[in-house]
XYZ file of C-alpha atoms in Angstrom:
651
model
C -22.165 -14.252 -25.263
C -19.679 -11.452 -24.287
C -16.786 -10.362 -26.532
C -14.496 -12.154 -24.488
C -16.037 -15.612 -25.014
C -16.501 -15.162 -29.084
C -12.830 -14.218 -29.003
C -11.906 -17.559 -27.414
C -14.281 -19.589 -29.349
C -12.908 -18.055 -32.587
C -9.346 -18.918 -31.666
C -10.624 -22.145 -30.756
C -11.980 -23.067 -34.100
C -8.600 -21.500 -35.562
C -6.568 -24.197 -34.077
C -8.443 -26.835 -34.641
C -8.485 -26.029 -38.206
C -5.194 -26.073 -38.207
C -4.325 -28.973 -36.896
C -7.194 -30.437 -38.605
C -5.060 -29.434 -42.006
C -1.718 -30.580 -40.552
C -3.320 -34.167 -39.822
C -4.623 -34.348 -43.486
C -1.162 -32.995 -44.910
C 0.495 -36.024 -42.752
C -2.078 -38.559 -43.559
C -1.945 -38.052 -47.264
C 1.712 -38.294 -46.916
C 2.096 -41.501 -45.497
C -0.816 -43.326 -47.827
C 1.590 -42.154 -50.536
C 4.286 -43.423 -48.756
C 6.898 -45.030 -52.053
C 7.760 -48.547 -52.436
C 11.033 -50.334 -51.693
C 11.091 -51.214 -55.187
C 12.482 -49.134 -57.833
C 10.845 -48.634 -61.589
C 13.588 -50.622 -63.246
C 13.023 -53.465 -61.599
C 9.475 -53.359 -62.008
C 9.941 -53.030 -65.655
C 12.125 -56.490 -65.371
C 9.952 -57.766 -63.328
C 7.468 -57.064 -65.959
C 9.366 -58.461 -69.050
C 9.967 -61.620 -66.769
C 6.145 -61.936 -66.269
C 6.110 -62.072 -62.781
C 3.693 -59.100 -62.912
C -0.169 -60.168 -63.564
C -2.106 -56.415 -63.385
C -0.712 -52.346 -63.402
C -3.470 -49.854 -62.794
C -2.205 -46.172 -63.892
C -4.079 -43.812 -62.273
C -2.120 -40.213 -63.475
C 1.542 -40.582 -61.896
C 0.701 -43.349 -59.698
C 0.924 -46.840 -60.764
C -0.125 -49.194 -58.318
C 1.440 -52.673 -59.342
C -0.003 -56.130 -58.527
C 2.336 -58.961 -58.892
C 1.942 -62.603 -59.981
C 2.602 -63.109 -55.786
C 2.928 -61.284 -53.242
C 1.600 -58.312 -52.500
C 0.866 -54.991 -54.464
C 2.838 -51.745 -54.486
C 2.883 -48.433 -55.523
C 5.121 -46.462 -57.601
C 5.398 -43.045 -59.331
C 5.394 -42.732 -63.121
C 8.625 -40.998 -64.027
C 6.812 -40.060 -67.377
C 8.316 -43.108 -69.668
C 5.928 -42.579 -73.339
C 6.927 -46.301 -73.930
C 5.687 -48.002 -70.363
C 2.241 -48.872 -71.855
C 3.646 -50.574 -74.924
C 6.424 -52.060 -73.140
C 3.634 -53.839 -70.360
C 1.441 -54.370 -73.455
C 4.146 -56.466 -75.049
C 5.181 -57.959 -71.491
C 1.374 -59.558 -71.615
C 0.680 -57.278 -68.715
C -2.676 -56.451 -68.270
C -2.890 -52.241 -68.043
C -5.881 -50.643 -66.538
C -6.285 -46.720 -66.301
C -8.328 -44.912 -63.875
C -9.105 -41.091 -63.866
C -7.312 -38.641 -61.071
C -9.202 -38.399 -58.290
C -10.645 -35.086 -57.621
C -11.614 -33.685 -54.475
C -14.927 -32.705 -53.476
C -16.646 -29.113 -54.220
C -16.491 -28.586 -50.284
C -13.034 -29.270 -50.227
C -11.575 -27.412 -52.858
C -13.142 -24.149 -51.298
C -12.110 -25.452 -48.483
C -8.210 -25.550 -49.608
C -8.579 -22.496 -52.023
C -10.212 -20.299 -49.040
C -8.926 -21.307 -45.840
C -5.545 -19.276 -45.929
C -7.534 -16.335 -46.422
C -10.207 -16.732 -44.136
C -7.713 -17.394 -41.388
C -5.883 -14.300 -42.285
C -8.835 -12.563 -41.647
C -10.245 -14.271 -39.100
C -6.716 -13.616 -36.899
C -6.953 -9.915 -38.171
C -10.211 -9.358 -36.686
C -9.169 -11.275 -33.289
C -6.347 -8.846 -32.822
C -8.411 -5.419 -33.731
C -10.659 -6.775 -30.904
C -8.217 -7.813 -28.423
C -6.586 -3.958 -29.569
C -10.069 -2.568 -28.991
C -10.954 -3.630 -25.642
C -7.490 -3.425 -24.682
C -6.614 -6.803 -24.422
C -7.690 -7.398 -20.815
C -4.448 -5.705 -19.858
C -3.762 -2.972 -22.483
C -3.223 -2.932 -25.984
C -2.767 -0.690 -29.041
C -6.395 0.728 -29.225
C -6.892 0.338 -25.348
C -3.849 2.354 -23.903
C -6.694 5.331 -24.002
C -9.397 3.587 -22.288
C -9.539 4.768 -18.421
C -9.249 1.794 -15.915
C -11.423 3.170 -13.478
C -13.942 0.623 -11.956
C -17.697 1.296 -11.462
C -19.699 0.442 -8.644
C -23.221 1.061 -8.952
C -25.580 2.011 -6.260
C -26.323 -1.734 -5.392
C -22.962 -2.769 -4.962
C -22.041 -0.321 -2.599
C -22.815 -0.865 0.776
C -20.795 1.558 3.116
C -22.941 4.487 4.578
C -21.549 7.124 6.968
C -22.223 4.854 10.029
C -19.169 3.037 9.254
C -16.949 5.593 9.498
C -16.144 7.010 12.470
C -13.828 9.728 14.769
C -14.317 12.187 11.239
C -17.593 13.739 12.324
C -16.570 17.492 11.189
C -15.615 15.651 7.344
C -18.703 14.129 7.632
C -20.632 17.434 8.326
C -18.871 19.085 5.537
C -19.939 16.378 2.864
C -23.088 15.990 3.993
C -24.080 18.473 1.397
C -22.494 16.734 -1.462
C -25.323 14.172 -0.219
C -28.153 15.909 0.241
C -27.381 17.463 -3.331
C -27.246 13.734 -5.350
C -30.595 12.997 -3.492
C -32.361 15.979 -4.414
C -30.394 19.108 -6.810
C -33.600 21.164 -6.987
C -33.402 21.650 -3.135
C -30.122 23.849 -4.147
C -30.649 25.255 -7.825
C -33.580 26.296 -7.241
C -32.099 29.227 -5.097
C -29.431 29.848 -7.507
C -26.581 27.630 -5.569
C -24.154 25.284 -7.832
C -22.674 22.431 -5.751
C -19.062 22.040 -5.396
C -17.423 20.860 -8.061
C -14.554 18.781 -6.389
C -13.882 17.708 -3.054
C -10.450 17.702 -1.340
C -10.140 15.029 1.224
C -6.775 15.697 3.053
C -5.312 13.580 5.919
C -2.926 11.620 7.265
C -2.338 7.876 5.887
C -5.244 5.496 7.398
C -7.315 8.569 8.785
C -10.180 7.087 6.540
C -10.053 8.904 3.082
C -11.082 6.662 0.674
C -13.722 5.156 2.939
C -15.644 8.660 4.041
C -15.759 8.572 -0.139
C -17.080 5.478 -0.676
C -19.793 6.495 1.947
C -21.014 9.521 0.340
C -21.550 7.065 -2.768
C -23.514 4.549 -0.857
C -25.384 7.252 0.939
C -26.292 9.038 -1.938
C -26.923 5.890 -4.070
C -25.182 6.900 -7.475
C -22.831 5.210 -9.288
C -19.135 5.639 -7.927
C -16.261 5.561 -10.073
C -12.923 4.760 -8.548
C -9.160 5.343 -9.744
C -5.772 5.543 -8.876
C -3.550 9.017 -9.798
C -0.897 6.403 -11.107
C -3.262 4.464 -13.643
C -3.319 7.545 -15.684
C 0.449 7.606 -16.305
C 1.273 5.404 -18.503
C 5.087 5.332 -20.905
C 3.470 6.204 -24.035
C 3.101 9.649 -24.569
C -1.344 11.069 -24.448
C -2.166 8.141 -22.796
C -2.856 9.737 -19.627
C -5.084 12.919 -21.228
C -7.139 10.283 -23.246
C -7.692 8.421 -19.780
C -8.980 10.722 -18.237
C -11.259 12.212 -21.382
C -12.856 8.600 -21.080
C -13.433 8.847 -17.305
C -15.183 11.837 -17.543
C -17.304 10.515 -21.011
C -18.350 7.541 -18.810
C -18.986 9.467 -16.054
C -21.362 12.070 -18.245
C -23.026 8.870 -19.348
C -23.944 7.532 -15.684
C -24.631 11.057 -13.874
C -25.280 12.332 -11.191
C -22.023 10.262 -9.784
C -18.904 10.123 -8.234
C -15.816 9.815 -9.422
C -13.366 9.578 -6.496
C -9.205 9.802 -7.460
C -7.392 7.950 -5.199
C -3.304 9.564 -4.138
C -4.033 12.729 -6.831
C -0.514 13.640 -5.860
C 0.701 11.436 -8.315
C -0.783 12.988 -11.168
C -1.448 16.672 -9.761
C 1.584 17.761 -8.813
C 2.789 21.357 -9.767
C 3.793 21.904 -13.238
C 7.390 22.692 -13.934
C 8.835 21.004 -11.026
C 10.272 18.687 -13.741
C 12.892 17.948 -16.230
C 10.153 17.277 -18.812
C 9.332 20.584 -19.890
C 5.383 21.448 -20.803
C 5.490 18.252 -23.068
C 5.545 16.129 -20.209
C 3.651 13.388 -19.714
C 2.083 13.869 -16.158
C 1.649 17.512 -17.221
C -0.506 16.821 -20.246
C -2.751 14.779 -17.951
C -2.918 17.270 -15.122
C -3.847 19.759 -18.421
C -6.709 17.378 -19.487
C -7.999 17.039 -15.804
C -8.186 20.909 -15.534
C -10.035 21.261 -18.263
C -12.745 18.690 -18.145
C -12.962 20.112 -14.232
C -13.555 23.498 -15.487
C -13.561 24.101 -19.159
C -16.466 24.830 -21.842
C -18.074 21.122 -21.436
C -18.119 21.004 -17.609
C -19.912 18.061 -16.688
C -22.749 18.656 -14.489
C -23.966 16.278 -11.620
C -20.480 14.910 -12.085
C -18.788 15.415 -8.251
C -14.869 14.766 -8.441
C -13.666 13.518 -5.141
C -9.701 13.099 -4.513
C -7.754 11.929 -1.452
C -4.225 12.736 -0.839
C -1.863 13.301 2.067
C 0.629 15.835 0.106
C -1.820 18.949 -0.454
C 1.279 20.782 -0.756
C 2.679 19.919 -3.901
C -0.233 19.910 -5.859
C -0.664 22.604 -8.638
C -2.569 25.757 -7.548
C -4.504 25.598 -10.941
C -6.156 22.417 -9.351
C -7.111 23.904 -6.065
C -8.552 26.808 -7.410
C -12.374 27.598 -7.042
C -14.529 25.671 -9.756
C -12.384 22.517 -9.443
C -11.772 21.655 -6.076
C -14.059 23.970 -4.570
C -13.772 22.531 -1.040
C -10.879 21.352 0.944
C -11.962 18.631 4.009
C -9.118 18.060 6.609
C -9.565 14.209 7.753
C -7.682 14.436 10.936
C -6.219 12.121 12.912
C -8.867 11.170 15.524
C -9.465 12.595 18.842
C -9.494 10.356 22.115
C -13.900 10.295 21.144
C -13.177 9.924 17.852
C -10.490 6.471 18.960
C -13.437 4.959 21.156
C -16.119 5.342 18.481
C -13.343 3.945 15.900
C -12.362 0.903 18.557
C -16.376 0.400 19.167
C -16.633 0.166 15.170
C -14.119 -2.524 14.767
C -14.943 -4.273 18.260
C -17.676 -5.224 17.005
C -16.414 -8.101 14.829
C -14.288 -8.882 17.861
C -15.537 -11.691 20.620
C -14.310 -8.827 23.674
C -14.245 -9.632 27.495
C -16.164 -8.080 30.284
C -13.221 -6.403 31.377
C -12.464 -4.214 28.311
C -12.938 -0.343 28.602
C -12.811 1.249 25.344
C -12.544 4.497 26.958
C -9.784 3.626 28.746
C -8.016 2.091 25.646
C -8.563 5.407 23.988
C -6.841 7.265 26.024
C -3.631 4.865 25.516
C -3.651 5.195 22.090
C -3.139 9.295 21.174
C -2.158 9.726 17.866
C -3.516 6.370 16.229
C -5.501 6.541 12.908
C -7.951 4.707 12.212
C -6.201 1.962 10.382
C -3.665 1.513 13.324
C -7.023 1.173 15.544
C -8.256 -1.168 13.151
C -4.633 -3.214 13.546
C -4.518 -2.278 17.453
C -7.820 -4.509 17.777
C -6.495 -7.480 14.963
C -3.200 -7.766 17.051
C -5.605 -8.024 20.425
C -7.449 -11.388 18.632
C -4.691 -12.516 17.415
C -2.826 -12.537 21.083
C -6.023 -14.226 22.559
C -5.851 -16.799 19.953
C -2.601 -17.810 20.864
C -2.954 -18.479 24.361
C -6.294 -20.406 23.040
C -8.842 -18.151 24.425
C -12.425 -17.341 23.740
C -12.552 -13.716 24.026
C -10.311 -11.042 24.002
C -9.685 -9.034 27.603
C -8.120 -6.023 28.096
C -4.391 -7.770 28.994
C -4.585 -8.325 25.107
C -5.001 -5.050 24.003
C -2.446 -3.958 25.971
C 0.163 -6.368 24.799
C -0.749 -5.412 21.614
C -0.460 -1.789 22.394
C 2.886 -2.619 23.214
C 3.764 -4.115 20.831
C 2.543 -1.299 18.244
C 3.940 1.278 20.039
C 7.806 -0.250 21.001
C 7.918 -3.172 18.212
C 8.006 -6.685 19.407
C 9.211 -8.648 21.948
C 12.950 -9.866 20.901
C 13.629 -12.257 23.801
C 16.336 -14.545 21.632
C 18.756 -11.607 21.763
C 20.859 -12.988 24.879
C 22.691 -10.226 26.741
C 25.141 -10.639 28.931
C 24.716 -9.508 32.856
C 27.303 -6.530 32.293
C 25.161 -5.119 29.250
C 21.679 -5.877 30.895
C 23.074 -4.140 33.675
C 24.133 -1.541 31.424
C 21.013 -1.057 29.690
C 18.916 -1.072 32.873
C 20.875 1.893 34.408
C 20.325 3.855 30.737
C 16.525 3.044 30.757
C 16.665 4.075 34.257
C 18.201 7.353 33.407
C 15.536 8.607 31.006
C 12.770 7.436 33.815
C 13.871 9.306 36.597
C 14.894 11.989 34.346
C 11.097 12.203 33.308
C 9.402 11.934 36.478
C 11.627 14.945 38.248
C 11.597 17.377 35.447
C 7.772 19.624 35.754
C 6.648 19.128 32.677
C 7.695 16.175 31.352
C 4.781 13.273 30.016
C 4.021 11.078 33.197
C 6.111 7.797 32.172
C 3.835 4.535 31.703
C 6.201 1.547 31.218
C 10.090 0.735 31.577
C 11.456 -2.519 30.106
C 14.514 -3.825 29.740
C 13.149 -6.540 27.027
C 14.888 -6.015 23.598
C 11.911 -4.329 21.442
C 12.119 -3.639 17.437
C 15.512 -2.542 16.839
C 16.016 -0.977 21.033
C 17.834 -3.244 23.379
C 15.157 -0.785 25.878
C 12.154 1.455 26.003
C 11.277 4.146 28.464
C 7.532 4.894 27.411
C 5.684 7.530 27.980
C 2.168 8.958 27.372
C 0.909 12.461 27.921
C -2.101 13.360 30.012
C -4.324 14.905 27.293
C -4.118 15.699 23.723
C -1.372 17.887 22.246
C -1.280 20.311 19.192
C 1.760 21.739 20.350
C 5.207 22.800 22.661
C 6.233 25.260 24.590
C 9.843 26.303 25.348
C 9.620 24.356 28.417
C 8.289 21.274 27.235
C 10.772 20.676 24.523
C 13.836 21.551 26.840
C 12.787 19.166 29.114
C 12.504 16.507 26.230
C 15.843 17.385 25.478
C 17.354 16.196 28.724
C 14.889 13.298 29.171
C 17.025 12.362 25.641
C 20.559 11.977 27.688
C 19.125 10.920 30.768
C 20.880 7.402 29.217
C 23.562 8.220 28.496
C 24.451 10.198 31.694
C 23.676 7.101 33.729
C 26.058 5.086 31.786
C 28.891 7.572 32.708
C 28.115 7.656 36.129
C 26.526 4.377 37.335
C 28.928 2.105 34.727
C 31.600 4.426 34.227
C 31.440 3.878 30.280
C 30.179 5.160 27.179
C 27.997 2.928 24.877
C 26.572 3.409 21.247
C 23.223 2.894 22.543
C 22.577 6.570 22.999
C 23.109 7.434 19.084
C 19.715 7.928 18.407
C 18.962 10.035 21.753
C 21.827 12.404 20.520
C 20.205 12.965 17.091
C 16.931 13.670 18.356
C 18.014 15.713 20.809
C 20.754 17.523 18.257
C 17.640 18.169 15.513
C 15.074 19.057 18.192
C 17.466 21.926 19.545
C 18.282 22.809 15.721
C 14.326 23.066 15.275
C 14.145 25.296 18.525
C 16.908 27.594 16.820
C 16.218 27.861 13.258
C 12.907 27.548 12.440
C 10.878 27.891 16.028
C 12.647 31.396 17.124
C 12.997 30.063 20.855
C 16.420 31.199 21.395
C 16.796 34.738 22.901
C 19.842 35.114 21.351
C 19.083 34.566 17.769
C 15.796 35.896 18.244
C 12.361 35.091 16.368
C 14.001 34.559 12.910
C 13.766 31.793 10.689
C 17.494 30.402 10.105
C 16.850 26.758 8.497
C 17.237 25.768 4.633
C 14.463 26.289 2.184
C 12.973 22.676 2.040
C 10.148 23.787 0.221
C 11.056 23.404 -3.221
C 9.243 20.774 -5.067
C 12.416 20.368 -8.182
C 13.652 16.788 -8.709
C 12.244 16.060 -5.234
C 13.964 18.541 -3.213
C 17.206 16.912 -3.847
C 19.188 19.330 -5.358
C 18.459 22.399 -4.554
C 19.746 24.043 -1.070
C 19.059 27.727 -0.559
C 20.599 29.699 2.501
C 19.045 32.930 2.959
C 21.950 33.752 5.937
C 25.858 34.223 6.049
C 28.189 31.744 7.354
C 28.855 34.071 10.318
C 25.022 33.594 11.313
C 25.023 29.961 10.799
C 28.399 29.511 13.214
C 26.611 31.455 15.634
C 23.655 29.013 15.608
C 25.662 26.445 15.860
C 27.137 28.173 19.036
C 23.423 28.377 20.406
C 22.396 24.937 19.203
C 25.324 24.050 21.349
C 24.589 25.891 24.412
C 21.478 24.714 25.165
C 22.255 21.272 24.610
C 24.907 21.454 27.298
C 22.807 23.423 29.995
C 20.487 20.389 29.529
C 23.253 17.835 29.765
C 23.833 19.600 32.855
C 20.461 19.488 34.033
C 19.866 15.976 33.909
C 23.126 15.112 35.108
C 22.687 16.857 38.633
C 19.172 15.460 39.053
C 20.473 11.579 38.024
C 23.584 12.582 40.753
C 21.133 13.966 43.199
C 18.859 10.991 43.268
C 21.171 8.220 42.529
C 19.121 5.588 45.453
C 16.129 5.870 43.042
C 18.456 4.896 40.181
C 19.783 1.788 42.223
C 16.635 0.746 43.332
C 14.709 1.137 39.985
C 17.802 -0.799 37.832
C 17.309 -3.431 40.476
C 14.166 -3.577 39.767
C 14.844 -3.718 36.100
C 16.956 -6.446 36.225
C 14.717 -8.306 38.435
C 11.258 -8.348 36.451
C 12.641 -6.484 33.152
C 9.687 -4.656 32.909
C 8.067 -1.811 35.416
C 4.950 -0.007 35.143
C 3.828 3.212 36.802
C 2.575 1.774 39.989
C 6.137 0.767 40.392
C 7.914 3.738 39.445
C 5.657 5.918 41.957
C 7.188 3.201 44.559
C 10.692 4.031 43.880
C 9.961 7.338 43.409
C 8.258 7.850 46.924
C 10.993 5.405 48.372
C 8.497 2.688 49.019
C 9.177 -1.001 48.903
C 8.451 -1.856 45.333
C 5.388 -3.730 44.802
C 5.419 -6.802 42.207
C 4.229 -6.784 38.701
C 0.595 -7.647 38.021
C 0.157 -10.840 37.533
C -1.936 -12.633 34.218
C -2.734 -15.398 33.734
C -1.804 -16.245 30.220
C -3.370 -19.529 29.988
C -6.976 -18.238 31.337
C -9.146 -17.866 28.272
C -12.205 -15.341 28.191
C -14.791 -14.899 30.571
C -12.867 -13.170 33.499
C -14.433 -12.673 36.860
C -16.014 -9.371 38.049
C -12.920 -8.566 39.896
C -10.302 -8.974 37.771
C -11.948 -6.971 35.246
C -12.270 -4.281 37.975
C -8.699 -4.041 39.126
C -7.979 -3.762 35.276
C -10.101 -1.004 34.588
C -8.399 0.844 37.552
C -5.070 0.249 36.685
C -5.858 1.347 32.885
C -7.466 4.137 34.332
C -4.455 6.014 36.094
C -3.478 9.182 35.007
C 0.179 7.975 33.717
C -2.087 6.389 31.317
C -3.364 8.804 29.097
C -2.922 10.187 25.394
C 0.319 10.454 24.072
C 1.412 12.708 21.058
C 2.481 10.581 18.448
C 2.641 12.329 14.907
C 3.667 16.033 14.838
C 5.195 17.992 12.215
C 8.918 16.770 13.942
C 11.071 14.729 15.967
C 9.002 17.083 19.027
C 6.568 14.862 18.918
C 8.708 11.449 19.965
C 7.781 10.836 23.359
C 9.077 7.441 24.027
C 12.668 6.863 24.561
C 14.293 4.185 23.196
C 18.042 2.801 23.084
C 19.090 1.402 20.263
């Protein structure tokens, strides 16, 4: 019987014993329960001889009359009642007091004690173990869970598109399985392992894996279950962590978002007395101090490396920093084949092709990419899940979801055709703009339009080029509202701030102006005090900054300028691809080359939405071809800025 279970039986047996005491209180109240009939007038009564028998049994005299039947009354301590029934003729009986058993009376002596102890000793339990949520006793005790070799049953062949992180911990395995292989030579195994990434890149699972393939115990914990509001809760936390890891080495002990504990000291109001401090004090030293545990690998995940303390990243704690990146267009199609698998997929699905649609995913928006794909197929009843429902749900990822209750009226669909028109043709004249893959009309997310694009390979970075053109892709919209509708609209608001803060970048911190030269001009947002709220540090005069503003300025008007003349120049392929809009509200790249080339535009594809799985041989052909098209491939979708939007979109 666990502790647990004795504590509930004991407070079982409490409250029956108490109620078991109330009961007999109540019982032995009511079988002393007092006559209607006062002492006086059974003394009359007595003196009249309508009384036969009185049995006086201490202060209770239980009466018997002549008729009727008996009652009981309480002596009120009259010297002269025997005499007076004596006289009466009454006949008097006395019995002793009853007196209660040798059980009881320990029973009634002892039982306010013992249940004073017996609650005393439930609470320094409950205190102990920390009362299933935290008590007194069990603020200290570390909350991090255990799984043992057995219960852990990822290996590296569940994670995918990290194949250089996997490389780099494959030591860290080989090491669990067998330390002599590396002591023996005079090598010490890192202590600590940095996994750094972007959100979903796979982390915490690549962690897990190095557990299961290793076999050891693996103990797992949040950064914010060591802060707690009482002050050394933290530090003892993580002193019992590292007892129970000592205990179950070699193991793992893997600290999930360490930002939230390990961030740099004095970037606070707190002072060195601070809460989070003292625990990032206590995790330094049993890292690195005069007990370092051996055997004991420390694994943490987090995707702000850059305000962690340096004292934590130093050699002999976290010896070893692994980038988890976002995946590559291999790394996507071993990621999509992964999570396919628990997927009923057409014959018509190619997961290359689907990898080279989705640039920039991680693997948890792969992994929501492929649920979204089911969950379209389930709706139209099907049995499997083709390639039409991976792209709807690529869609739908990538521009938000279809809004088709929002009813517009034929001046503003017009309006918005001619904008998402503007940013297309804008795109497909400029050199080296990202080949555009879909135009739609069809109120997405918070955009009344879309204009998407995707890029024909994998990016790491822009030229000067690149991001100038991006720049007048941006008012492509709003240009073909002046001139096609002769109005200005709000929908452009968010093309004008990307477009403002891209040209800012180029400026100020990417030194691509000739005028201002290669010079860093933006504020320090690098400080890590109260959040980098507060403080603002300009390193240049005002007469600088009003000359970047004067540069900012001029480039964003020689792009205006740019995309004006080219939406002026080619204003047929503007007509002819808002008609189109307006006509199917949605236009893909076969039909954009049509305008483009002057051709007669050809229709949409068609799909069957009520088919279910099982498509024919050709279908699945012409999809593979028409996913296959160069418009079609990877587009850049996190960067370090607003560079790396590449799908226009009008709010």
């Amino acid at each position: 019987m666990d502790k647990k279970s004795i504590s509930r039986l004991l407070a079982l047996i409490l409250a029956v014993a108490v109620l078991f005491t109330v009961f007999e209180q109540f019982d032995g109240t009511l079988s002393t329960a007092q006559s209607s009939v006062s002492y006086t007038q059974f003394m009359a009564d007595a003196k009249a001889g309508k009384i036969a028998r009185v049995d006086v049994q201490g202060n209770r005299i239980t009466v018997t009359p002549q008729s009727g039947a008996e009652y009981t009354l309480t002596s009120p301590g009259d010297i002269w009642m025997v005499e007076d029934l004596r006289e009466a003729g009454v006949q008097v009986f006395a019995r002793p007091e009853e007196q209660p058993g040798f059980l009881t009376s320990i029973f009634i002596s002892w039982f306010p004690m013992l249940l004073l102890i017996g609650v005393w000793i439930y609470m320094m339990r409950r205190m102990q173990d920390g009362g299933g949520s935290g008590g007194a006793f069990g603020f200290g005790k570390s909350k991090a869970r255990m799984l043992d070799g057995s219960q852990n049953t990822v290996r590296f062949k569940h994670v995918a598109g990290c194949d250089e992180a996997k490389a780099e911990v494959q030591e860290v395995v080989d090491f669990l399985r067998d330390p002599s292989k590396y002591q023996r030579l005079g090598g010490r195994i890192p202590r600590g392992i940095l996994l750094v990434g972007s959100p979903g890149t796979g982390k915490t699972l690549l962690a897990k894996a190095i557990a299961g393939e290793a076999g050891v115990p693996f103990f797992t914990i949040s950064g914010s279950d060591f802060v707690e509001m009482f002050v050394g809760v933290g530090a003892a936390r993580v002193r019992d962590m590292f007892e129970s890891a000592k205990k179950n080495a070699p193991c793992i002990i893997f600290i999930d978002e360490i930002d939230a504990v390990g961030r740099q000291r004095g970037a606070g109001l707190g002072g060195g007395n601070d809460e989070r401090e003292q625990t990032l004090n206590q995790m330094l030293v049993e890292m690195d101090g005069f007990e370092t545990g051996s055997n004991v690998i420390v694994i943490a995940a987090t995707n702000r490396p850059d305000v962690l303390d340096p004292a934590l990243l130093r050699p002999g704690r976290f010896d070893r920093q692994v980038v988890v990146p976002l995946p590559d267009i291999r790394g996507r199609e071993q990621i999509l084949n992964v999570h396919m698998k628990k997927v009923p997929v057409g014959r018509d699905i190619d997961v290359s092709v689907l990898a080279r649609g989705t640039p920039g995913f991680s693997g948890a928006d792969l992994a929501n990419l492929v649920n979204e794909a089911s969950l379209f197929a389930a709706r139209r009843n099907a049995r499997t899940v083709e390639m039409q429902d991976f792209e709807n749900a690529k869609d739908k990822i990538m521009m938000g979801a279809e809004r088709r209750g929002v009813v517009m009226n034929e001046h503003e669909r017009r309006n918005t055709a001619y904008h998402e028109s503007g940013h297309a043709v804008v795109a497909r004249l400029l050199p080296k703009a990202d080949p555009v893959h879909k135009v739609t009309i069809i109120p997405r997310g918070r955009a009344l339009g879309v204009t998407m694009q995707l890029p024909t390979e994998d990016r790491y970075s822009y030229d000067r080029e690149t991001l100038l053109t991006m720049i007048s892709i941006m008012f492509g919209g709003r240009i073909a509202e002046e001139v096609f509708m002769n109005q200005a609209t709000t929908g452009a608001s968010n093309d004008f701030e990307r477009a403002t803060h891209l040209a800012r970048d180029m400026v100020t911190r990417y030194g691509m102006s000739d005028k201002m030269g290669p010079m860093v001009y933006a504020e320090n947002e690098g400080e890590v005090f109260l959040g980098r709220s507060v403080t603002r540090t300009t390193h240049v005069s005002e007469a600088t900054m009003q000359q970047v503003d004067a540069e900012i300025r001029r480039i964003l008007d020689e792009r205006y300028e740019v995309a004006r003349k080219l939406i002026v120049e080619n204003s047929d392929k503007m007509h002819a691809m808002a008609e189109a809009l307006l006509k199917w509200e949605t236009i893909d790249s076969d039909q954009i080359d049509d305008i483009m080339a002057g051709r007669e535009v050809r229709p949409p594809k068609a799909y069957d939405e009520s088919k279910s799985g099982g498509a024919k041989a050709e279908s699945a052909a012409r999809a593979e071809v028409s996913e296959a098209r160069p418009s079609e491939k990877d587009e850049e979708r996190a960067t370090s800025s607003d560079a790396a939007e590449n799908e226009e979109k009008r709010d």
